[in-house]
PDB file of N, H, CA, C and O in Angstrom:
ATOM      1  N   MET A   1      -6.019  23.928 -11.131  1.00  0.00           N
ATOM      2  CA  MET A   1      -4.591  23.321 -10.489  1.00  0.00           C
ATOM      3  C   MET A   1      -3.422  23.590 -10.876  1.00  0.00           C
ATOM      4  O   MET A   1      -3.019  23.095 -11.928  1.00  0.00           O
ATOM      5  N   ASN A   2      -2.478  24.572  -9.992  1.00  0.00           N
ATOM      6  H   ASN A   2      -2.805  24.974  -9.137  1.00  0.00           H
ATOM      7  CA  ASN A   2      -1.322  24.741 -11.202  1.00  0.00           C
ATOM      8  C   ASN A   2      -0.873  23.264 -11.132  1.00  0.00           C
ATOM      9  O   ASN A   2      -1.378  22.171 -10.873  1.00  0.00           O
ATOM     10  N   GLU A   3       0.409  23.806 -11.515  1.00  0.00           N
ATOM     11  H   GLU A   3       0.819  24.694 -11.725  1.00  0.00           H
ATOM     12  CA  GLU A   3       1.796  22.796 -12.303  1.00  0.00           C
ATOM     13  C   GLU A   3       2.196  21.935 -10.816  1.00  0.00           C
ATOM     14  O   GLU A   3       2.130  20.768 -10.430  1.00  0.00           O
ATOM     15  N   ILE A   4       2.623  23.197 -10.277  1.00  0.00           N
ATOM     16  H   ILE A   4       2.676  24.145 -10.590  1.00  0.00           H
ATOM     17  CA  ILE A   4       2.902  21.644  -8.624  1.00  0.00           C
ATOM     18  C   ILE A   4       1.945  21.445  -8.127  1.00  0.00           C
ATOM     19  O   ILE A   4       2.157  20.420  -7.479  1.00  0.00           O
ATOM     20  N   ASP A   5       0.567  21.859  -7.910  1.00  0.00           N
ATOM     21  H   ASP A   5       0.394  22.692  -8.437  1.00  0.00           H
ATOM     22  CA  ASP A   5      -0.065  20.913  -7.103  1.00  0.00           C
ATOM     23  C   ASP A   5      -0.413  19.384  -8.128  1.00  0.00           C
ATOM     24  O   ASP A   5      -0.378  18.219  -7.731  1.00  0.00           O
ATOM     25  N   GLN A   6      -0.595  19.668  -8.909  1.00  0.00           N
ATOM     26  H   GLN A   6      -0.623  20.614  -9.232  1.00  0.00           H
ATOM     27  CA  GLN A   6      -0.222  18.457 -10.346  1.00  0.00           C
ATOM     28  C   GLN A   6       0.416  17.568 -10.255  1.00  0.00           C
ATOM     29  O   GLN A   6       0.278  16.377 -10.533  1.00  0.00           O
ATOM     30  N   LEU A   7       1.842  18.681  -9.475  1.00  0.00           N
ATOM     31  H   LEU A   7       1.954  19.649  -9.249  1.00  0.00           H
ATOM     32  CA  LEU A   7       3.056  16.955  -9.236  1.00  0.00           C
ATOM     33  C   LEU A   7       2.943  15.979  -7.590  1.00  0.00           C
ATOM     34  O   LEU A   7       3.125  14.849  -7.137  1.00  0.00           O
ATOM     35  N   ARG A   8       2.413  17.692  -7.091  1.00  0.00           N
ATOM     36  H   ARG A   8       2.265  18.610  -7.459  1.00  0.00           H
ATOM     37  CA  ARG A   8       1.773  16.708  -6.013  1.00  0.00           C
ATOM     38  C   ARG A   8       0.377  15.705  -6.270  1.00  0.00           C
ATOM     39  O   ARG A   8      -0.186  14.840  -5.600  1.00  0.00           O
ATOM     40  N   ASN A   9       0.304  15.906  -6.709  1.00  0.00           N
ATOM     41  H   ASN A   9       0.762  16.609  -7.253  1.00  0.00           H
ATOM     42  CA  ASN A   9      -1.108  14.602  -6.915  1.00  0.00           C
ATOM     43  C   ASN A   9      -1.262  13.773  -7.371  1.00  0.00           C
ATOM     44  O   ASN A   9      -1.908  12.754  -7.124  1.00  0.00           O
ATOM     45  N   LYS A  10      -0.427  14.236  -8.441  1.00  0.00           N
ATOM     46  H   LYS A  10       0.097  15.063  -8.642  1.00  0.00           H
ATOM     47  CA  LYS A  10       0.830  12.495  -9.463  1.00  0.00           C
ATOM     48  C   LYS A  10       1.103  11.692  -8.079  1.00  0.00           C
ATOM     49  O   LYS A  10       0.393  10.781  -7.655  1.00  0.00           O
ATOM     50  N   THR A  11       2.399  12.264  -7.388  1.00  0.00           N
ATOM     51  H   THR A  11       2.976  13.005  -7.733  1.00  0.00           H
ATOM     52  CA  THR A  11       2.995  11.861  -6.571  1.00  0.00           C
ATOM     53  C   THR A  11       1.932  11.170  -5.313  1.00  0.00           C
ATOM     54  O   THR A  11       2.320  10.355  -4.476  1.00  0.00           O
ATOM     55  N   LEU A  12       0.885  11.572  -5.390  1.00  0.00           N
ATOM     56  H   LEU A  12       0.569  12.234  -6.070  1.00  0.00           H
ATOM     57  CA  LEU A  12      -0.251  10.929  -4.144  1.00  0.00           C
ATOM     58  C   LEU A  12      -0.993   9.927  -4.829  1.00  0.00           C
ATOM     59  O   LEU A  12      -1.770   9.221  -4.187  1.00  0.00           O
ATOM     60  N   GLN A  13      -0.891   9.824  -5.689  1.00  0.00           N
ATOM     61  H   GLN A  13      -0.259  10.398  -6.210  1.00  0.00           H
ATOM     62  CA  GLN A  13      -1.789   8.912  -6.711  1.00  0.00           C
ATOM     63  C   GLN A  13      -0.858   7.583  -6.978  1.00  0.00           C
ATOM     64  O   GLN A  13      -1.218   6.437  -7.246  1.00  0.00           O
ATOM     65  N   GLU A  14       0.413   8.108  -6.820  1.00  0.00           N
ATOM     66  H   GLU A  14       0.706   9.040  -6.603  1.00  0.00           H
ATOM     67  CA  GLU A  14       1.259   6.792  -7.158  1.00  0.00           C
ATOM     68  C   GLU A  14       1.535   5.935  -5.902  1.00  0.00           C
ATOM     69  O   GLU A  14       1.739   4.722  -5.940  1.00  0.00           O
ATOM     70  N   ILE A  15       1.512   7.051  -4.262  1.00  0.00           N
ATOM     71  H   ILE A  15       1.346   8.036  -4.232  1.00  0.00           H
ATOM     72  CA  ILE A  15       1.638   6.748  -3.213  1.00  0.00           C
ATOM     73  C   ILE A  15       0.444   5.694  -3.388  1.00  0.00           C
ATOM     74  O   ILE A  15       0.786   4.519  -3.527  1.00  0.00           O
ATOM     75  N   ASN A  16      -1.022   6.019  -3.395  1.00  0.00           N
ATOM     76  H   ASN A  16      -1.300   6.973  -3.282  1.00  0.00           H
ATOM     77  CA  ASN A  16      -1.884   5.295  -3.308  1.00  0.00           C
ATOM     78  C   ASN A  16      -1.486   3.982  -3.853  1.00  0.00           C
ATOM     79  O   ASN A  16      -1.263   2.941  -3.234  1.00  0.00           O
ATOM     80  N   ALA A  17      -1.433   4.234  -5.230  1.00  0.00           N
ATOM     81  H   ALA A  17      -1.615   5.079  -5.733  1.00  0.00           H
ATOM     82  CA  ALA A  17      -1.274   3.185  -5.864  1.00  0.00           C
ATOM     83  C   ALA A  17      -0.406   1.335  -5.398  1.00  0.00           C
ATOM     84  O   ALA A  17      -0.680   0.220  -5.841  1.00  0.00           O
ATOM     85  N   TRP A  18       0.565   1.737  -4.444  1.00  0.00           N
ATOM     86  H   TRP A  18       0.787   2.643  -4.084  1.00  0.00           H
ATOM     87  CA  TRP A  18       2.179   1.433  -4.052  1.00  0.00           C
ATOM     88  C   TRP A  18       0.748   0.728  -3.161  1.00  0.00           C
ATOM     89  O   TRP A  18       0.071  -0.214  -3.573  1.00  0.00           O
ATOM     90  N   CYS A  19       0.509   1.596  -1.667  1.00  0.00           N
ATOM     91  H   CYS A  19       1.059   2.361  -1.333  1.00  0.00           H
ATOM     92  CA  CYS A  19      -0.744   0.587  -0.516  1.00  0.00           C
ATOM     93  C   CYS A  19      -1.390   0.084  -0.977  1.00  0.00           C
ATOM     94  O   CYS A  19      -1.641  -0.846  -0.210  1.00  0.00           O
ATOM     95  N   TYR A  20      -2.655  -0.153  -2.844  1.00  0.00           N
ATOM     96  H   TYR A  20      -2.452   0.602  -3.467  1.00  0.00           H
ATOM     97  CA  TYR A  20      -3.085  -1.001  -3.057  1.00  0.00           C
ATOM     98  C   TYR A  20      -2.201  -2.322  -3.364  1.00  0.00           C
ATOM     99  O   TYR A  20      -2.635  -3.387  -2.924  1.00  0.00           O
ATOM    100  N   LYS A  21      -0.926  -2.318  -4.129  1.00  0.00           N
ATOM    101  H   LYS A  21      -0.573  -1.453  -4.486  1.00  0.00           H
ATOM    102  CA  LYS A  21      -0.033  -3.052  -4.862  1.00  0.00           C
ATOM    103  C   LYS A  21       0.251  -4.132  -3.103  1.00  0.00           C
ATOM    104  O   LYS A  21       0.341  -5.358  -3.033  1.00  0.00           O
ATOM    105  N   ARG A  22       0.312  -3.320  -2.162  1.00  0.00           N
ATOM    106  H   ARG A  22       0.240  -2.324  -2.219  1.00  0.00           H
ATOM    107  CA  ARG A  22       1.528  -4.043  -0.799  1.00  0.00           C
ATOM    108  C   ARG A  22       0.198  -4.497  -0.222  1.00  0.00           C
ATOM    109  O   ARG A  22       0.180  -5.376   0.639  1.00  0.00           O
ATOM    110  N   ALA A  23      -1.044  -3.862  -0.716  1.00  0.00           N
ATOM    111  H   ALA A  23      -1.029  -3.148  -1.415  1.00  0.00           H
ATOM    112  CA  ALA A  23      -2.032  -5.000   0.555  1.00  0.00           C
ATOM    113  C   ALA A  23      -1.940  -5.377   0.011  1.00  0.00           C
ATOM    114  O   ALA A  23      -0.734  -5.625   0.045  1.00  0.00           O
ATOM    115  N   SER A  24      -2.672  -6.210  -1.509  1.00  0.00           N
ATOM    116  H   SER A  24      -3.651  -6.009  -1.536  1.00  0.00           H
ATOM    117  CA  SER A  24      -2.783  -7.235  -2.399  1.00  0.00           C
ATOM    118  C   SER A  24      -1.689  -8.348  -1.770  1.00  0.00           C
ATOM    119  O   SER A  24      -1.965  -9.335  -1.088  1.00  0.00           O
ATOM    120  N   HIS A  25      -0.196  -7.828  -2.265  1.00  0.00           N
ATOM    121  H   HIS A  25       0.028  -7.026  -2.819  1.00  0.00           H
ATOM    122  CA  HIS A  25       0.954  -8.717  -2.055  1.00  0.00           C
ATOM    123  C   HIS A  25       0.275  -9.263  -0.397  1.00  0.00           C
ATOM    124  O   HIS A  25      -0.310 -10.327  -0.196  1.00  0.00           O
ATOM    125  N   LEU A  26       0.515  -8.382   0.437  1.00  0.00           N
ATOM    126  H   LEU A  26       0.991  -7.518   0.274  1.00  0.00           H
ATOM    127  CA  LEU A  26       0.439  -8.865   1.774  1.00  0.00           C
ATOM    128  C   LEU A  26      -0.855 -10.220   2.110  1.00  0.00           C
ATOM    129  O   LEU A  26      -0.615 -11.338   2.567  1.00  0.00           O
ATOM    130  N   SER A  27      -2.026  -9.735   1.765  1.00  0.00           N
ATOM    131  H   SER A  27      -2.221  -8.827   1.393  1.00  0.00           H
ATOM    132  CA  SER A  27      -3.196 -10.324   1.590  1.00  0.00           C
ATOM    133  C   SER A  27      -2.665 -11.737   0.943  1.00  0.00           C
ATOM    134  O   SER A  27      -2.727 -12.811   1.542  1.00  0.00           O
ATOM    135  N   ILE A  28      -2.201 -11.584  -0.206  1.00  0.00           N
ATOM    136  H   ILE A  28      -2.150 -10.712  -0.692  1.00  0.00           H
ATOM    137  CA  ILE A  28      -1.779 -13.304  -1.377  1.00  0.00           C
ATOM    138  C   ILE A  28      -1.095 -14.049  -0.425  1.00  0.00           C
ATOM    139  O   ILE A  28      -1.253 -15.259  -0.586  1.00  0.00           O
ATOM    140  N   THR A  29      -0.123 -13.622   0.865  1.00  0.00           N
ATOM    141  H   THR A  29       0.005 -12.639   0.996  1.00  0.00           H
ATOM    142  CA  THR A  29       1.066 -13.831   1.334  1.00  0.00           C
ATOM    143  C   THR A  29       0.664 -14.681   2.525  1.00  0.00           C
ATOM    144  O   THR A  29       1.570 -15.355   3.015  1.00  0.00           O
ATOM    145  N   GLY A  30      -0.544 -14.766   3.076  1.00  0.00           N
ATOM    146  H   GLY A  30      -1.280 -14.219   2.678  1.00  0.00           H
ATOM    147  CA  GLY A  30      -1.240 -14.546   4.119  1.00  0.00           C
ATOM    148  C   GLY A  30      -1.766 -13.788   5.064  1.00  0.00           C
ATOM    149  O   GLY A  30      -2.795 -13.831   5.739  1.00  0.00           O
ATOM    150  N   HIS A  31      -0.675 -12.948   4.962  1.00  0.00           N
ATOM    151  H   HIS A  31       0.161 -12.913   4.414  1.00  0.00           H
ATOM    152  CA  HIS A  31      -0.869 -11.209   6.155  1.00  0.00           C
ATOM    153  C   HIS A  31      -1.628 -10.720   6.020  1.00  0.00           C
ATOM    154  O   HIS A  31      -1.796  -9.501   5.979  1.00  0.00           O
ATOM    155  N   ASP A  32      -2.667 -11.978   5.852  1.00  0.00           N
ATOM    156  H   ASP A  32      -2.531 -12.968   5.885  1.00  0.00           H
ATOM    157  CA  ASP A  32      -4.111 -10.643   6.192  1.00  0.00           C
ATOM    158  C   ASP A  32      -4.375  -9.789   7.213  1.00  0.00           C
ATOM    159  O   ASP A  32      -5.271  -9.020   6.866  1.00  0.00           O
ATOM    160  N   LYS A  33      -3.986  -9.577   8.340  1.00  0.00           N
ATOM    161  H   LYS A  33      -3.258 -10.202   8.621  1.00  0.00           H
ATOM    162  CA  LYS A  33      -4.127  -8.578   9.391  1.00  0.00           C
ATOM    163  C   LYS A  33      -3.271  -7.387   8.917  1.00  0.00           C
ATOM    164  O   LYS A  33      -3.716  -6.244   9.022  1.00  0.00           O
ATOM    165  N   ALA A  34      -2.244  -7.592   8.480  1.00  0.00           N
ATOM    166  H   ALA A  34      -1.883  -8.521   8.395  1.00  0.00           H
ATOM    167  CA  ALA A  34      -1.080  -6.195   7.822  1.00  0.00           C
ATOM    168  C   ALA A  34      -1.463  -6.016   6.473  1.00  0.00           C
ATOM    169  O   ALA A  34      -0.608  -5.457   5.786  1.00  0.00           O
ATOM    170  N   ALA A  35      -2.892  -6.455   5.698  1.00  0.00           N
ATOM    171  H   ALA A  35      -3.586  -6.910   6.256  1.00  0.00           H
ATOM    172  CA  ALA A  35      -3.214  -6.163   4.539  1.00  0.00           C
ATOM    173  C   ALA A  35      -3.769  -5.130   4.873  1.00  0.00           C
ATOM    174  O   ALA A  35      -3.460  -4.000   4.494  1.00  0.00           O
ATOM    175  N   GLN A  36      -5.304  -5.646   6.181  1.00  0.00           N
ATOM    176  H   GLN A  36      -5.555  -6.564   6.489  1.00  0.00           H
ATOM    177  CA  GLN A  36      -5.765  -5.182   7.257  1.00  0.00           C
ATOM    178  C   GLN A  36      -5.943  -4.263   7.648  1.00  0.00           C
ATOM    179  O   GLN A  36      -7.140  -3.977   7.690  1.00  0.00           O
ATOM    180  N   ALA A  37      -4.887  -3.111   8.226  1.00  0.00           N
ATOM    181  H   ALA A  37      -3.915  -3.343   8.192  1.00  0.00           H
ATOM    182  CA  ALA A  37      -4.502  -2.385   8.597  1.00  0.00           C
ATOM    183  C   ALA A  37      -3.627  -1.327   8.057  1.00  0.00           C
ATOM    184  O   ALA A  37      -3.401  -0.260   8.628  1.00  0.00           O
ATOM    185  N   LEU A  38      -2.985  -1.822   6.523  1.00  0.00           N
ATOM    186  H   LEU A  38      -3.168  -2.688   6.059  1.00  0.00           H
ATOM    187  CA  LEU A  38      -2.693  -0.835   5.774  1.00  0.00           C
ATOM    188  C   LEU A  38      -3.928  -0.526   4.983  1.00  0.00           C
ATOM    189  O   LEU A  38      -3.935   0.704   4.929  1.00  0.00           O
ATOM    190  N   THR A  39      -4.402  -0.730   4.693  1.00  0.00           N
ATOM    191  H   THR A  39      -4.397  -1.729   4.738  1.00  0.00           H
ATOM    192  CA  THR A  39      -5.832  -0.240   4.120  1.00  0.00           C
ATOM    193  C   THR A  39      -6.694   0.859   4.997  1.00  0.00           C
ATOM    194  O   THR A  39      -7.068   1.996   4.708  1.00  0.00           O
ATOM    195  N   GLU A  40      -6.911  -0.198   6.574  1.00  0.00           N
ATOM    196  H   GLU A  40      -6.608  -1.121   6.809  1.00  0.00           H
ATOM    197  CA  GLU A  40      -7.898   0.866   7.327  1.00  0.00           C
ATOM    198  C   GLU A  40      -6.908   2.159   7.552  1.00  0.00           C
ATOM    199  O   GLU A  40      -7.354   3.271   7.272  1.00  0.00           O
ATOM    200  N   GLU A  41      -5.734   2.041   7.993  1.00  0.00           N
ATOM    201  H   GLU A  41      -5.371   1.138   8.220  1.00  0.00           H
ATOM    202  CA  GLU A  41      -4.911   3.578   8.193  1.00  0.00           C
ATOM    203  C   GLU A  41      -5.067   3.942   7.354  1.00  0.00           C
ATOM    204  O   GLU A  41      -6.078   4.623   7.180  1.00  0.00           O
ATOM    205  N   HIS A  42      -4.227   3.729   6.398  1.00  0.00           N
ATOM    206  H   HIS A  42      -3.405   3.176   6.539  1.00  0.00           H
ATOM    207  CA  HIS A  42      -2.722   4.744   5.221  1.00  0.00           C
ATOM    208  C   HIS A  42      -4.108   5.471   3.989  1.00  0.00           C
ATOM    209  O   HIS A  42      -4.268   6.619   3.574  1.00  0.00           O
ATOM    210  N   MET A  43      -4.862   4.230   3.741  1.00  0.00           N
ATOM    211  H   MET A  43      -4.732   3.298   4.079  1.00  0.00           H
ATOM    212  CA  MET A  43      -5.672   4.499   2.173  1.00  0.00           C
ATOM    213  C   MET A  43      -6.850   5.351   3.057  1.00  0.00           C
ATOM    214  O   MET A  43      -7.547   5.862   2.180  1.00  0.00           O
ATOM    215  N   GLU A  44      -7.313   5.681   4.172  1.00  0.00           N
ATOM    216  H   GLU A  44      -6.747   5.266   4.884  1.00  0.00           H
ATOM    217  CA  GLU A  44      -7.917   6.275   4.533  1.00  0.00           C
ATOM    218  C   GLU A  44      -7.139   7.583   4.378  1.00  0.00           C
ATOM    219  O   GLU A  44      -7.201   8.349   3.417  1.00  0.00           O
ATOM    220  N   LEU A  45      -6.491   7.695   5.340  1.00  0.00           N
ATOM    221  H   LEU A  45      -6.440   7.073   6.121  1.00  0.00           H
ATOM    222  CA  LEU A  45      -5.548   9.193   4.578  1.00  0.00           C
ATOM    223  C   LEU A  45      -5.060   9.583   3.531  1.00  0.00           C
ATOM    224  O   LEU A  45      -4.528  10.686   3.413  1.00  0.00           O
ATOM    225  N   LEU A  46      -5.169   8.728   2.606  1.00  0.00           N
ATOM    226  H   LEU A  46      -5.601   7.831   2.702  1.00  0.00           H
ATOM    227  CA  LEU A  46      -4.692   9.037   1.410  1.00  0.00           C
ATOM    228  C   LEU A  46      -5.617   9.695   0.618  1.00  0.00           C
ATOM    229  O   LEU A  46      -5.431  10.274  -0.453  1.00  0.00           O
ATOM    230  N   GLN A  47      -7.000   9.492   1.489  1.00  0.00           N
ATOM    231  H   GLN A  47      -7.150   9.022   2.359  1.00  0.00           H
ATOM    232  CA  GLN A  47      -8.516   9.642   0.159  1.00  0.00           C
ATOM    233  C   GLN A  47      -8.797  10.890   0.751  1.00  0.00           C
ATOM    234  O   GLN A  47      -9.310  11.718  -0.001  1.00  0.00           O
ATOM    235  N   ASN A  48      -8.601  11.198   1.826  1.00  0.00           N
ATOM    236  H   ASN A  48      -8.184  10.525   2.438  1.00  0.00           H
ATOM    237  CA  ASN A  48      -8.752  12.887   1.947  1.00  0.00           C
ATOM    238  C   ASN A  48      -7.835  13.481   2.230  1.00  0.00           C
ATOM    239  O   ASN A  48      -7.731  13.962   3.358  1.00  0.00           O
ATOM    240  N   VAL A  49      -6.992  13.612   1.390  1.00  0.00           N
ATOM    241  H   VAL A  49      -7.077  13.221   0.474  1.00  0.00           H
ATOM    242  CA  VAL A  49      -5.329  14.435   1.342  1.00  0.00           C
ATOM    243  C   VAL A  49      -6.255  15.744   0.305  1.00  0.00           C
ATOM    244  O   VAL A  49      -7.141  15.598  -0.536  1.00  0.00           O
ATOM    245  N   ASN A  50      -5.727  16.698   0.712  1.00  0.00           N
ATOM    246  H   ASN A  50      -5.007  16.816   1.395  1.00  0.00           H
ATOM    247  CA  ASN A  50      -5.811  17.945  -0.204  1.00  0.00           C
ATOM    248  C   ASN A  50      -4.451  18.811  -1.030  1.00  0.00           C
ATOM    249  O   ASN A  50      -4.306  20.034  -1.057  1.00  0.00           O
ATOM    250  N   PRO A  51      -3.353  17.548  -1.801  1.00  0.00           N
ATOM    251  CA  PRO A  51      -2.300  18.161  -1.766  1.00  0.00           C
ATOM    252  C   PRO A  51      -1.655  19.946  -2.008  1.00  0.00           C
ATOM    253  O   PRO A  51      -0.544  20.391  -2.298  1.00  0.00           O
ATOM    254  N   GLU A  52      -3.057  20.616  -1.702  1.00  0.00           N
ATOM    255  H   GLU A  52      -3.959  20.255  -1.466  1.00  0.00           H
ATOM    256  CA  GLU A  52      -2.184  21.933  -1.632  1.00  0.00           C
ATOM    257  C   GLU A  52      -2.166  22.159  -0.243  1.00  0.00           C
ATOM    258  O   GLU A  52      -1.569  23.209  -0.008  1.00  0.00           O
ATOM    259  N   ASN A  53      -2.567  21.615   0.745  1.00  0.00           N
ATOM    260  H   ASN A  53      -3.052  20.762   0.553  1.00  0.00           H
ATOM    261  CA  ASN A  53      -2.409  21.891   2.141  1.00  0.00           C
ATOM    262  C   ASN A  53      -1.284  21.015   2.718  1.00  0.00           C
ATOM    263  O   ASN A  53      -1.078  20.827   3.917  1.00  0.00           O
ATOM    264  N   LEU A  54      -0.924  20.753   2.184  1.00  0.00           N
ATOM    265  H   LEU A  54      -1.091  20.906   1.210  1.00  0.00           H
ATOM    266  CA  LEU A  54       0.715  19.252   2.495  1.00  0.00           C
ATOM    267  C   LEU A  54       2.168  19.893   2.481  1.00  0.00           C
ATOM    268  O   LEU A  54       2.722  20.541   1.594  1.00  0.00           O
ATOM    269  N   LEU A  55       2.508  19.602   3.445  1.00  0.00           N
ATOM    270  H   LEU A  55       2.058  19.075   4.166  1.00  0.00           H
ATOM    271  CA  LEU A  55       3.934  20.608   3.821  1.00  0.00           C
ATOM    272  C   LEU A  55       4.962  19.185   2.808  1.00  0.00           C
ATOM    273  O   LEU A  55       4.947  17.961   2.939  1.00  0.00           O
ATOM    274  N   TRP A  56       5.900  20.269   1.661  1.00  0.00           N
ATOM    275  H   TRP A  56       5.913  21.264   1.554  1.00  0.00           H
ATOM    276  CA  TRP A  56       6.207  18.876   0.295  1.00  0.00           C
ATOM    277  C   TRP A  56       7.791  19.363   0.765  1.00  0.00           C
ATOM    278  O   TRP A  56       7.821  20.532   1.148  1.00  0.00           O
ATOM    279  N   VAL A  57       8.876  18.771   0.788  1.00  0.00           N
ATOM    280  H   VAL A  57       8.852  17.821   0.477  1.00  0.00           H
ATOM    281  CA  VAL A  57      10.541  18.997   1.353  1.00  0.00           C
ATOM    282  C   VAL A  57      10.632  17.745   0.139  1.00  0.00           C
ATOM    283  O   VAL A  57      10.079  16.683  -0.148  1.00  0.00           O
ATOM    284  N   GLY A  58      11.869  18.769  -0.414  1.00  0.00           N
ATOM    285  H   GLY A  58      12.318  19.631  -0.180  1.00  0.00           H
ATOM    286  CA  GLY A  58      12.497  18.123  -1.394  1.00  0.00           C
ATOM    287  C   GLY A  58      13.287  17.320  -1.533  1.00  0.00           C
ATOM    288  O   GLY A  58      13.793  17.171  -0.421  1.00  0.00           O
ATOM    289  N   THR A  59      13.905  16.441  -2.463  1.00  0.00           N
ATOM    290  H   THR A  59      13.494  16.562  -3.366  1.00  0.00           H
ATOM    291  CA  THR A  59      15.141  15.216  -2.108  1.00  0.00           C
ATOM    292  C   THR A  59      16.319  15.891  -2.929  1.00  0.00           C
ATOM    293  O   THR A  59      17.429  15.359  -2.968  1.00  0.00           O
TER     294      THR A  59
END
């Protein structure tokens, strides 16, 4: 994996971590349906992503 793909992979891991943290917060604050929706929709996508095949736009 080249340097750019490593950076992309790191970014995806950070997004993944944010999603878990957000789902946890939603669950703790009583928003179980929102936490479940976040987990089901976003986590499934993140787990099946190949960083080499994504379109990345610089900021």
